[in-house]
Coordinates of C-alpha atoms and ligand atoms in Angstrom, one line a residue:
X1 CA -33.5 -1.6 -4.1
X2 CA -30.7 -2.1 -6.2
X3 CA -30.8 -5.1 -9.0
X4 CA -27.4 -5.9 -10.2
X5 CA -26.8 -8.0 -13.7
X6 CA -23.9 -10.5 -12.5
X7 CA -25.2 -11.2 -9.2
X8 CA -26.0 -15.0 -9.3
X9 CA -29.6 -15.1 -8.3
X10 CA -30.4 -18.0 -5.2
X11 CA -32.8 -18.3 -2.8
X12 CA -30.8 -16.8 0.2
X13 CA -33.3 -15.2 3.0
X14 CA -32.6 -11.1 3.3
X15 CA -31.1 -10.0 6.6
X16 CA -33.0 -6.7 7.2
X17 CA -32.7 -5.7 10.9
X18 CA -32.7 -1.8 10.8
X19 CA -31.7 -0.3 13.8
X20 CA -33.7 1.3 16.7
X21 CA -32.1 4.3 19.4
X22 CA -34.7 3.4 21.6
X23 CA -34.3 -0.3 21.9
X24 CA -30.3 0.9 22.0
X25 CA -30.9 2.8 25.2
X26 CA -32.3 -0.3 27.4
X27 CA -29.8 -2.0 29.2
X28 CA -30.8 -5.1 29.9
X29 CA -29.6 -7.3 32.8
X30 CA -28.8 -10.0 30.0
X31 CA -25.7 -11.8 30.5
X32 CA -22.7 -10.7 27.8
X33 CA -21.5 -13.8 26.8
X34 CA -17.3 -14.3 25.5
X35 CA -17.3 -16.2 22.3
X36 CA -13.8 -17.4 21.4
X37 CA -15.1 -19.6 18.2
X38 CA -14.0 -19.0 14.6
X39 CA -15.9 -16.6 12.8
X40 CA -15.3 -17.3 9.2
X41 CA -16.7 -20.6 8.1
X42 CA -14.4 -23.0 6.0
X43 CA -16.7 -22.1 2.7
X44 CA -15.8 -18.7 2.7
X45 CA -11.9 -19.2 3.3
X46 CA -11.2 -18.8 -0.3
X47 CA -14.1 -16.5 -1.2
X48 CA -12.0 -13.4 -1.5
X49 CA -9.3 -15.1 -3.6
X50 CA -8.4 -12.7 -6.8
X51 CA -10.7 -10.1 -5.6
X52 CA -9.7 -6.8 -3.7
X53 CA -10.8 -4.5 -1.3
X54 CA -11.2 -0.9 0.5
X55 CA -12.1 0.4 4.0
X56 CA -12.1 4.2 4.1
X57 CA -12.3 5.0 8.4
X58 CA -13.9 7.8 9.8
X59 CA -14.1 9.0 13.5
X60 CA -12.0 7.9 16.5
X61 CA -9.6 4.9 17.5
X62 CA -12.4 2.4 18.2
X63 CA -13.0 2.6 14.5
X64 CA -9.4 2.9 13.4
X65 CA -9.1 -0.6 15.1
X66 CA -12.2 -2.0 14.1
X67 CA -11.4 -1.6 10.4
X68 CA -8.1 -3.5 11.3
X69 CA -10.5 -6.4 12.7
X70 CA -12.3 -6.0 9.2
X71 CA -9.0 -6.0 7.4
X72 CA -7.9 -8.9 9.3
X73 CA -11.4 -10.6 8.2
X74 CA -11.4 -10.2 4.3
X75 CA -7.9 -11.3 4.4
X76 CA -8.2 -14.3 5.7
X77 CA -11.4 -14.9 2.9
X78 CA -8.6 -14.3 0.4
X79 CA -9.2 -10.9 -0.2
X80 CA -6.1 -8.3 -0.9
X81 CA -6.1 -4.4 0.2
X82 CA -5.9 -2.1 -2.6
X83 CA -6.0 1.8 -2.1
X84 CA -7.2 2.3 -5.8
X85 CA -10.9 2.5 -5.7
X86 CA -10.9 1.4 -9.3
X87 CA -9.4 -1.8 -8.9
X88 CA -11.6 -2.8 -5.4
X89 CA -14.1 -5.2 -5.6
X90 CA -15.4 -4.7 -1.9
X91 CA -16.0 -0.6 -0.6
X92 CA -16.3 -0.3 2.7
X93 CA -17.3 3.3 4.4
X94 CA -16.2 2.7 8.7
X95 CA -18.5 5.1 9.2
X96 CA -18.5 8.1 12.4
X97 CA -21.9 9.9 14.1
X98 CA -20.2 11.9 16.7
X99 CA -21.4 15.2 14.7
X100 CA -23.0 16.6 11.7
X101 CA -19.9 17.3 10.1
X102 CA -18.7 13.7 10.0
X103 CA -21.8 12.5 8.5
X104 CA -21.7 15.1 6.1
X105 CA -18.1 14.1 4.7
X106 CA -19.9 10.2 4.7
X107 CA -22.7 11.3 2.4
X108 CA -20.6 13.1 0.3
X109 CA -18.3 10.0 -0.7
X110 CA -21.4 8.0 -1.1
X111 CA -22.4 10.5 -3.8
X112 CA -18.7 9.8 -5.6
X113 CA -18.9 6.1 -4.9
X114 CA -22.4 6.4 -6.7
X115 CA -20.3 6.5 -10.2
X116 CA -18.2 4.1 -9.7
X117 CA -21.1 1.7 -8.4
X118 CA -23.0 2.4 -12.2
X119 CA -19.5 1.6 -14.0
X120 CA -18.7 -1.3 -11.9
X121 CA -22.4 -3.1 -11.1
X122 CA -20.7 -5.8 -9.4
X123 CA -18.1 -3.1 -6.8
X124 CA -20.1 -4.2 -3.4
X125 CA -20.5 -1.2 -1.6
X126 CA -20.8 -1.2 2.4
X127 CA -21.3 1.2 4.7
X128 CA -20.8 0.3 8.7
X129 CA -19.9 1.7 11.9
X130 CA -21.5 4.3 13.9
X131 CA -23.8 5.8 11.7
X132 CA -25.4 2.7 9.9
X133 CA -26.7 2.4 14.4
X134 CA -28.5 5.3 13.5
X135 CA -32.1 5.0 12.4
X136 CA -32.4 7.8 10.0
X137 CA -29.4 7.2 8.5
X138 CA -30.4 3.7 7.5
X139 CA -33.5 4.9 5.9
X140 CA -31.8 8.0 4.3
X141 CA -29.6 5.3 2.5
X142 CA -32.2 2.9 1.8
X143 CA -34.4 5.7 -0.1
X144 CA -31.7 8.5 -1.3
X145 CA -28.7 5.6 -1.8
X146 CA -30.2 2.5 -2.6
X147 CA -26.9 1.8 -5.1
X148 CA -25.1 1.0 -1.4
X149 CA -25.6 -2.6 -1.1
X150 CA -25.2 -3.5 2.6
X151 CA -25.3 -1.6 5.9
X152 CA -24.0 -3.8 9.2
X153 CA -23.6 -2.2 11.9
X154 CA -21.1 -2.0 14.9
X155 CA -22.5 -5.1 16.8
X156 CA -22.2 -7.1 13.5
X157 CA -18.4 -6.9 12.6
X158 CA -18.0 -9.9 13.0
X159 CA -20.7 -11.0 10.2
X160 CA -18.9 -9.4 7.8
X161 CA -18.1 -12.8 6.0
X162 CA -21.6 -14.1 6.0
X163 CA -23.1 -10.5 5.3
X164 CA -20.9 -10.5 2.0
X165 CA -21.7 -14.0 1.0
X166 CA -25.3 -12.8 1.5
X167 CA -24.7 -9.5 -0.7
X168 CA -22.6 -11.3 -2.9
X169 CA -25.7 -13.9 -4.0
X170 CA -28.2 -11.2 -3.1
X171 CA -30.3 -8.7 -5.3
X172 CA -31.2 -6.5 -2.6
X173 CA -29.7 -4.1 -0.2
X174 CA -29.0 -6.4 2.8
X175 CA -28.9 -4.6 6.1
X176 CA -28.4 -6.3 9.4
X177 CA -27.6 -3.7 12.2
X178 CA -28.6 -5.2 15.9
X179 CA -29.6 -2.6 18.1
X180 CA -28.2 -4.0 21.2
X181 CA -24.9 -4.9 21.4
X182 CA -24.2 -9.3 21.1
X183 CA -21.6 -11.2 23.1
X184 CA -18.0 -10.1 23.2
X185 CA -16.1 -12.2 19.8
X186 CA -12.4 -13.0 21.1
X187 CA -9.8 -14.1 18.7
X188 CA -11.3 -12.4 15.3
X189 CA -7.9 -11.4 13.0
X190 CA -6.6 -8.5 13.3
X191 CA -4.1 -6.6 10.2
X192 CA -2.1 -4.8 12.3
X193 CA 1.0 -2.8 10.5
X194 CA 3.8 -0.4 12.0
X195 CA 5.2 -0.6 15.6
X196 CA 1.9 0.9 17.7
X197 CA -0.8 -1.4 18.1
X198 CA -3.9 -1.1 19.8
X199 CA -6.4 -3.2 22.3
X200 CA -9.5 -3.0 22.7
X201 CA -10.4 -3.7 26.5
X202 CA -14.1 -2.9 26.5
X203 CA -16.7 -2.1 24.5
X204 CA -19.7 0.4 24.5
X205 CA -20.4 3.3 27.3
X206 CA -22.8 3.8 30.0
X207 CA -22.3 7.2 30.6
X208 CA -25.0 8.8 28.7
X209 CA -23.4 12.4 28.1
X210 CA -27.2 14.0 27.2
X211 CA -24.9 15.4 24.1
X212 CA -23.4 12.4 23.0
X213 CA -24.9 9.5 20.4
X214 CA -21.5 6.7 21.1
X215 CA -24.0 5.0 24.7
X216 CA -26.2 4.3 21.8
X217 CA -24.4 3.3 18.6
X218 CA -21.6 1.2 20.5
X219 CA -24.3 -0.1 23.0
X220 CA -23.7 -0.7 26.9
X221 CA -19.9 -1.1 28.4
X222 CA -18.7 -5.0 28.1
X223 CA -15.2 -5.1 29.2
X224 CA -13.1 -8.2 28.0
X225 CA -12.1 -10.4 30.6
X226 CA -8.7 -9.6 32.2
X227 CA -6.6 -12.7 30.8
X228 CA -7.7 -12.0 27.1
X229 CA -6.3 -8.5 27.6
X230 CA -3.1 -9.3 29.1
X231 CA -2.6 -12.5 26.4
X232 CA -3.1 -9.9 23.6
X233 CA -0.5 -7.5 24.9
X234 CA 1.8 -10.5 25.6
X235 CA 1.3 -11.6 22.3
X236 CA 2.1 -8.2 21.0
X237 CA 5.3 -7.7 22.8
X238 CA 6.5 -11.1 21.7
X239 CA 5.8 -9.9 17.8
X240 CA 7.7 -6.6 18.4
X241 CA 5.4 -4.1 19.0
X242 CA 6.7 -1.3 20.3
X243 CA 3.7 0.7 21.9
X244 CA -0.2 -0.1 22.9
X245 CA -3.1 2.0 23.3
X246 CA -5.5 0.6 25.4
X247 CA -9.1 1.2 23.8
X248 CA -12.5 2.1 25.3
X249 CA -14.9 5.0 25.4
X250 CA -14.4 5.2 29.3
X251 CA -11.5 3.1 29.9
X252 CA -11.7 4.3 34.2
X253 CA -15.0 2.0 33.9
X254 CA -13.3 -1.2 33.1
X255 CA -13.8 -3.7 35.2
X256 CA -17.4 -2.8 36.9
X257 CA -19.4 -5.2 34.8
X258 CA -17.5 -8.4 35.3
X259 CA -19.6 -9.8 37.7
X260 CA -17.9 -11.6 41.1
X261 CA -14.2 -9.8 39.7
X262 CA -12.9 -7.4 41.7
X263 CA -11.2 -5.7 39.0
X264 CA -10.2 -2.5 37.6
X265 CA -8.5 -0.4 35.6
X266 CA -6.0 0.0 37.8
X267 CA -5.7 -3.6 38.5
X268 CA -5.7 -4.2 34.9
X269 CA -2.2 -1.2 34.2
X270 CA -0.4 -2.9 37.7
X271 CA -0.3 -6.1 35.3
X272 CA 0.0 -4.7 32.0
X273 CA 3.1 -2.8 33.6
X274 CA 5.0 -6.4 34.2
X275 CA 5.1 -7.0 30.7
X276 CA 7.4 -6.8 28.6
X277 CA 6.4 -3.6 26.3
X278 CA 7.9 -0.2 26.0
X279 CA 4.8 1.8 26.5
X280 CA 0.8 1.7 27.1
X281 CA -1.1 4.6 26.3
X282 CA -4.7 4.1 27.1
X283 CA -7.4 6.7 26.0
X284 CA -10.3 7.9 26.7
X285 CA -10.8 8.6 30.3
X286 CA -13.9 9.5 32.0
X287 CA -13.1 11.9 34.9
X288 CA -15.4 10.9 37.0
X289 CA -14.2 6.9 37.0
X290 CA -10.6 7.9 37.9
X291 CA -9.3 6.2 41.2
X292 CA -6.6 6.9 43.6
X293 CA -5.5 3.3 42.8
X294 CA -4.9 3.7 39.4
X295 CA -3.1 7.3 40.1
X296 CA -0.8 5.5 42.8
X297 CA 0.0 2.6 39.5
X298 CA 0.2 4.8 37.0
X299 CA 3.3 6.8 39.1
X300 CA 4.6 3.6 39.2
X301 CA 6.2 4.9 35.2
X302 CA 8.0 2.1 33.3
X303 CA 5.9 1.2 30.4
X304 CA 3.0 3.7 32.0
X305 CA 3.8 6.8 30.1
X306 CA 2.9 10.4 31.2
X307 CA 0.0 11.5 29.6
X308 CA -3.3 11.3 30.4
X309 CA -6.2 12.3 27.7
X310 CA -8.8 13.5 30.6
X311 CA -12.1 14.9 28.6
X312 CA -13.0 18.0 30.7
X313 CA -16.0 19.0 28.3
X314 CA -16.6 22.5 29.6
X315 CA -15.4 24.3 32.7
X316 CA -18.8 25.0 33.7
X317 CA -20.1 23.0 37.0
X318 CA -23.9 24.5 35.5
X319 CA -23.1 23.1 31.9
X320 CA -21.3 19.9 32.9
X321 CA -24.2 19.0 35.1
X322 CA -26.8 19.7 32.4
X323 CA -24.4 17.5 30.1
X324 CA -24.3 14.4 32.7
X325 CA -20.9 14.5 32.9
X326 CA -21.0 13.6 36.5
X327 CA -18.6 15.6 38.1
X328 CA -18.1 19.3 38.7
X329 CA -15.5 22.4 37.9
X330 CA -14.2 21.4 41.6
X331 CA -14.6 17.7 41.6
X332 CA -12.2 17.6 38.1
X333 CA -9.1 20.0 39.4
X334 CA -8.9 18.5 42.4
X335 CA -8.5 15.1 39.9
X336 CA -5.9 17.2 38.4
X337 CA -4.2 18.0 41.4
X338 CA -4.1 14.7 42.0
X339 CA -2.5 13.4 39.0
X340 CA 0.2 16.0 39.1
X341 CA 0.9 15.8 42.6
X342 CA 1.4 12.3 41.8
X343 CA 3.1 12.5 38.3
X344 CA 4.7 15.7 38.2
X345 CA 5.7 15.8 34.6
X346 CA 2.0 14.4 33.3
X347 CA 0.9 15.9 30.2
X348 CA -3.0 16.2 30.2
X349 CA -4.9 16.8 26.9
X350 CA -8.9 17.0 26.4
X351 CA -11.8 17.5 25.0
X352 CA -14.0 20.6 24.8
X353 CA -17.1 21.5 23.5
X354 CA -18.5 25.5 23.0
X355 CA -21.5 26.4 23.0
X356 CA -23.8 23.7 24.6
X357 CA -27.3 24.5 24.8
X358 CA -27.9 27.5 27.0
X359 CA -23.7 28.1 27.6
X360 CA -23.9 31.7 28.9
X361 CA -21.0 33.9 28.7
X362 CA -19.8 33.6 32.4
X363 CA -20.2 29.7 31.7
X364 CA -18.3 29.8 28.4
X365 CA -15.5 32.5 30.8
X366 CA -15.5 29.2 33.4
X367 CA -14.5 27.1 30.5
X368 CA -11.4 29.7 29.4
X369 CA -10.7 30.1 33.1
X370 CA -10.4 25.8 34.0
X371 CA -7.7 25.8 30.5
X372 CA -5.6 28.5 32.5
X373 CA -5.9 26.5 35.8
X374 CA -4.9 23.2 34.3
X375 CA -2.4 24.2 31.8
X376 CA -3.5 21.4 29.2
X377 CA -0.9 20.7 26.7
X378 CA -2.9 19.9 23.6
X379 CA -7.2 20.1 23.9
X380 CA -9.6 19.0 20.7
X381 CA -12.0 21.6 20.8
X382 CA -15.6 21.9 19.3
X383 CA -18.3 23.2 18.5
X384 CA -21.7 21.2 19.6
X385 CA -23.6 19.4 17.5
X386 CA -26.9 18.4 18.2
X387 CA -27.5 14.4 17.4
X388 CA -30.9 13.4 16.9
X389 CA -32.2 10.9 20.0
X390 CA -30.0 12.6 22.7
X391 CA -31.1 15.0 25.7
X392 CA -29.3 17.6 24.3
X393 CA -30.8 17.9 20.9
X394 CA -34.2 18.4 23.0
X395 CA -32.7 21.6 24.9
X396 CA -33.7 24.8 23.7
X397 CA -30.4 26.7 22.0
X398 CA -30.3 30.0 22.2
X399 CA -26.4 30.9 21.7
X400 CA -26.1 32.5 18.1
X401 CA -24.0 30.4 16.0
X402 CA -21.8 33.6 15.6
X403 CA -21.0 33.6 19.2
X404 CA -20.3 29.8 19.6
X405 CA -17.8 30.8 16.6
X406 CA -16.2 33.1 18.1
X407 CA -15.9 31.5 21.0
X408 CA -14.2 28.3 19.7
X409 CA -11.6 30.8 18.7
X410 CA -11.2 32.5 21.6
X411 CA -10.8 29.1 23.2
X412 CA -8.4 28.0 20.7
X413 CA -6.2 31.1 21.3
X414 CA -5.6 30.2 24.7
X415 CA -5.1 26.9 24.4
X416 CA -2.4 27.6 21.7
X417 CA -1.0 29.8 23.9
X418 CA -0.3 27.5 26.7
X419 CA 0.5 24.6 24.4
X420 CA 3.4 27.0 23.0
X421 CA 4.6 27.8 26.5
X422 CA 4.1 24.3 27.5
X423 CA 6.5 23.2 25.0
X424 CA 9.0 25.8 25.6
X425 CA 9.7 24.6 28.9
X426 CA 11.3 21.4 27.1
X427 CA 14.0 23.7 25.4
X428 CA 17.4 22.0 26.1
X429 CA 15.6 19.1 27.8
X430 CA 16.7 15.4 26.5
X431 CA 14.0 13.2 25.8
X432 CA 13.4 9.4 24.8
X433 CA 11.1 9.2 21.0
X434 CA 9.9 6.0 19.3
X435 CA 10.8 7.1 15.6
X436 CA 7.7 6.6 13.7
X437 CA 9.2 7.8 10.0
X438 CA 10.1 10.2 7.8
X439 CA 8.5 13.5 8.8
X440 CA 5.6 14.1 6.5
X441 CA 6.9 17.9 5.7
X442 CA 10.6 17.3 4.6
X443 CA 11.9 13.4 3.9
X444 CA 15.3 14.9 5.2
X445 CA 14.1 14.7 8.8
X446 CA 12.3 11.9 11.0
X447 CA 9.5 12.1 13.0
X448 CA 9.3 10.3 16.7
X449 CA 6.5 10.9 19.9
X450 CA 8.3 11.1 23.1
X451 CA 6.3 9.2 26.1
X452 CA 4.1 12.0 26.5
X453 CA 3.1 11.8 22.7
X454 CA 4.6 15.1 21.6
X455 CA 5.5 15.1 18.4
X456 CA 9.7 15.9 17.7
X457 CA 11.0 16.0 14.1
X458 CA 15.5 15.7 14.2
X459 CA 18.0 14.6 12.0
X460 CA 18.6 10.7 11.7
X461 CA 18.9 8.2 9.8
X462 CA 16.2 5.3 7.9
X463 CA 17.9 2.6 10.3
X464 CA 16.9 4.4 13.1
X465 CA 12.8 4.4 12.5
X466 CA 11.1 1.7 14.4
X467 CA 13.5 2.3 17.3
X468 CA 13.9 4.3 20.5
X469 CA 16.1 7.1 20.9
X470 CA 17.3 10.2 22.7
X471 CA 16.9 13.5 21.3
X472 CA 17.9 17.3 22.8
X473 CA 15.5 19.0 22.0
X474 CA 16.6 22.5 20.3
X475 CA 13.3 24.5 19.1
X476 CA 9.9 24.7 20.4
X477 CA 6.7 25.6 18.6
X478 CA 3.2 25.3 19.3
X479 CA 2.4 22.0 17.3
X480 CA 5.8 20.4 17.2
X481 CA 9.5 20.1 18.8
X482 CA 12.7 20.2 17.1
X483 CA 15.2 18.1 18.2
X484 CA 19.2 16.5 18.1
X485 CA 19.9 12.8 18.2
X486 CA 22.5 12.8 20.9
X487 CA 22.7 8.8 21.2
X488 CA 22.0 6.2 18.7
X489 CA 18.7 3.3 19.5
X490 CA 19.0 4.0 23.2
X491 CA 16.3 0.9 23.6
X492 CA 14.2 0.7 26.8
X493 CA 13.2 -2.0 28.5
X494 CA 9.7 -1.9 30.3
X495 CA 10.2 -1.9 34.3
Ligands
LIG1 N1 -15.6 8.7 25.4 C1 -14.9 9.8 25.2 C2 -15.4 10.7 24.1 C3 -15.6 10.1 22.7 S1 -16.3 11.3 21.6 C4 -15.1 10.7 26.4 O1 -16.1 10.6 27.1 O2 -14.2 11.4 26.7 C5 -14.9 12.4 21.5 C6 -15.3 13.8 21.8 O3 -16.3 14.3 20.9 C7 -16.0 14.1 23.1 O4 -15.1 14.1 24.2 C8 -16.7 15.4 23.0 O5 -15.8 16.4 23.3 C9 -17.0 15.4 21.5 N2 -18.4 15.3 21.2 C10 -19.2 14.2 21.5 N3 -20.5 14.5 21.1 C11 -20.5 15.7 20.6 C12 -21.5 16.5 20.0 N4 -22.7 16.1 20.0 N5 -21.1 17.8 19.6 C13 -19.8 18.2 19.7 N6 -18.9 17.4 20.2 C14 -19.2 16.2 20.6
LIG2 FE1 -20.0 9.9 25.0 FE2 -19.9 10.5 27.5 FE3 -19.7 8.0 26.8 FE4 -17.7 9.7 26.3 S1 -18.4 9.1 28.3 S2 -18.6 8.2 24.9 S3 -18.8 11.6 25.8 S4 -21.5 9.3 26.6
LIG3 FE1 -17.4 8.4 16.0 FE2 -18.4 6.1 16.8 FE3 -16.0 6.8 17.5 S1 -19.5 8.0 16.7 S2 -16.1 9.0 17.6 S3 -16.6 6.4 15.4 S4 -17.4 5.6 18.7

């Protein structure tokens, strides 16, 4: 345990709640309850003052947005952001468990931080999000790391204040990571920058993918109720926000555990589509979840744009059933037919992952097959990592790690392929972007997403960023769109 010189020594009680994957699987009948109080105590309102801070994010949106909620937190304790490590006071790693590779990239920034932590014994060093749910992690810290000085977990965000006060006055490492998810906390701050915001309108997952390790380090799905969802993205619009992404790990499950509500996702985008804001993106969807109703509002357009992120997984009905994904090969292009019936001009993306435990050739060849049936724009593809606690990790693997190599390739191939011809069919076509900035390549250019989120780079000027406008689009390649501004801040109103 680490024993820091200028740490004020009281009598403050140690939080140490480590965490537990098998007391995360049981899903209780307990009640969720919706908190709307304050969660910084008056004390700590200047605690921060003169004192800085650092959140470095890993993994997907959920954390992006939780680290604004964190943001939002030590800001209003007085602290101020800083993006030189030197100058922070507070280090916090948002942390990702989805694979190996992303805890690997965690451990090796705690081995830098490790320096910085001997030259700077008072730099409080926290590590949170998914991976401080983890069990082993927690105890690979506390023995191989023990210069971190907290570890809270995704259920305890909201503890931040407290958990630094605690650190702060504290000798040892304090740790408080609740295995099963608390009561939904409404109206923590957020620091929100730019024109995209997003909303969180539920938490956790159900679905228990046998690969997957988010059912266990997010806990089980709460969704928000309906009215705190809608005041958000009113409140958003009326600050000038320009687009929203929706957040949840299954977003086509909203809804289900609000008890004597009857209502869904689709209930929830028919009244989010009144409102006044450009667009709503929402992400990720679970396949199996996805209603006709919500197809029949999403063709309704306006601020509903057209692209739907649908996770396929493989194309496998053999592999998909021994992932408990729920639905089959069939079940998911007759979804597809669906949406496009529907919304002719959708763009679908996924998510894909080679060489599952077992994945045979002809099942991998189902997978390559489903890409050509569907025609996905964009897919994130990869390779599977076994987490420990899951099914998966307990199924004999017999694919060579050579041939799940080469078959991420081959898979990426094709999906280039029909991304590039994809594109190409937007050649000449004029389409509406948000301008986001300058484009990260060459300053001389901007960079806007069109409604389908592809990504266009044209000629225009600084007034224009923030704004919507209409571009012709002149080149297509696989990643990106080249375009000509033919009118100037064409804004759209939401209808
Ligand atoms: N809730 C989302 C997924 C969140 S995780 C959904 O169900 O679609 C994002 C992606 O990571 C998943 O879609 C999956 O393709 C991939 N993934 C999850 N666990 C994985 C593992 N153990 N190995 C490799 N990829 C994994
Ligand atoms: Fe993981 Fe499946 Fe839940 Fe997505 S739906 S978060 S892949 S368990
Ligand atoms: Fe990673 Fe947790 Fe998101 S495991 S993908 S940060 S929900």
């Amino acid at each position: 345990m680490i024993k820091t010189s200028d740490k004020k020594e009281k009598d403050y009680s140690i939080y140490f709640q480590p965490p537990s994957l098998v007391d995360a699987k049981k899903r209780g009948k307990a009640e969720v309850e919706v908190r709307y109080e304050s969660a910084i105590p008056p004390e700590l309102r200047t605690f921060g003052e003169g004192k800085f801070y650092m959140i470095r994010t890993y993994g997907c949106q959920m954390n992006e947005h939780d680290t604004e909620v964190m943001k939002g937190l030590l800001e209003e304790m007085g602290y101020q952001s800083t993006e030189d490590k030197q100058q922070a006071d507070v280090i916090l790693l948002n942390t990702c468990a989805i694979r190996e590779n992303a805890e690997d990239k965690v451990f090796g920034e705690l081995g830098h931080l490790k320096h910085l932590k001997l030259e700077k014994p008072s730099l409080v060093l926290g590590v949170c999000g998914c991976m401080s749910q983890e069990e082993s992690v927690v105890n690979r810290i506390m023995q191989k790391h023990a210069f971190v000085d907290m570890i809270f977990g995704t259920h305890n965000i909201h503890r931040l204040p407290e958990l630094l006060r605690e650190s702060f006055f504290s000798k040892e490492m304090v740790v408080e990571v609740w295995s099963k998810e608390g009561d939904i906390i409404e109206n923590l701050p957020k620091k929100r920058e730019g024109i995209k915001a997003w909303v969180n309108i539920m938490y956790g997952c159900d679905k228990f993918c046998t690969y997957c390790i988010v059912p266990y380090t997010r806990g089980k799905e709460r969704s928000r109720m309906p009215q705190d969802v809608i005041a958000e993205v009113r409140e958003l619009a009326r600050q000038g926000f320009k687009e929203i992404t929706l957040l949840g790990q299954n977003v086509n499950a909203y809804g289900k555990d609000l008890d004597g509500l009857d209502y869904r996702f689709g209930d929830l985008m028919d009244d989010l589509n009144k409102i006044d804001i450009p667009r709503l993106r929402f992400t990720t969807s679970h396949p199996r979840d996805f209603d006709d109703h919500l197809i029949e509002v999403l063709a309704k357009r306006g601020n509903l744009v057209e692209h739907i992120h649908l996770p396929v997984q493989s194309g496998s009905t053999e592999v998909l059933k021994r992932m408990s994904r729920k639905y089959n090969r069939e079940q998911y292009l007759e979804l597809v037919g669906k949406i496009k019936a529907a919304i002719p001009d959708v763009v679908l993306t996924t998510d894909i992952i080679v060489g599952f435990p077992g994945e045979t050739d002809e099942q991998f060849e189902d997978t390559m097959s489903l890409v050509q049936a569907v025609e996905f724009d964009s897919a994130y593809t990869f390779i599977y990592s076994p987490r420990e606690g899951t099914p998966a990790a307990g199924m004999e693997d017999n694919v060579p790690p050579e041939v799940k190599k080469a078959r991420l390739h081959r898979l990426n191939e094709a999906l280039n392929e029909i991304s590039f011809k994809r594109n190409r069919e937007l050649q000449g076509q004029v389409i509406e972007l948000l301008v986001e900035g300058e484009s990260k390549n060459n300053p001389e250019m901007l960079s806007g997403r069109s409604r389908t989120n592809k990504l266009v780079h044209f000629e225009g000027g600084q007034h224009l960023i923030g704004q919507f406008v209409q571009v012709k689009i002149v080149d297509t390649l696989t990643w990106y769109l080249k375009g000509e501004l033919i009118e100037e801040s064409a804004q759209v109103q939401a209808g």
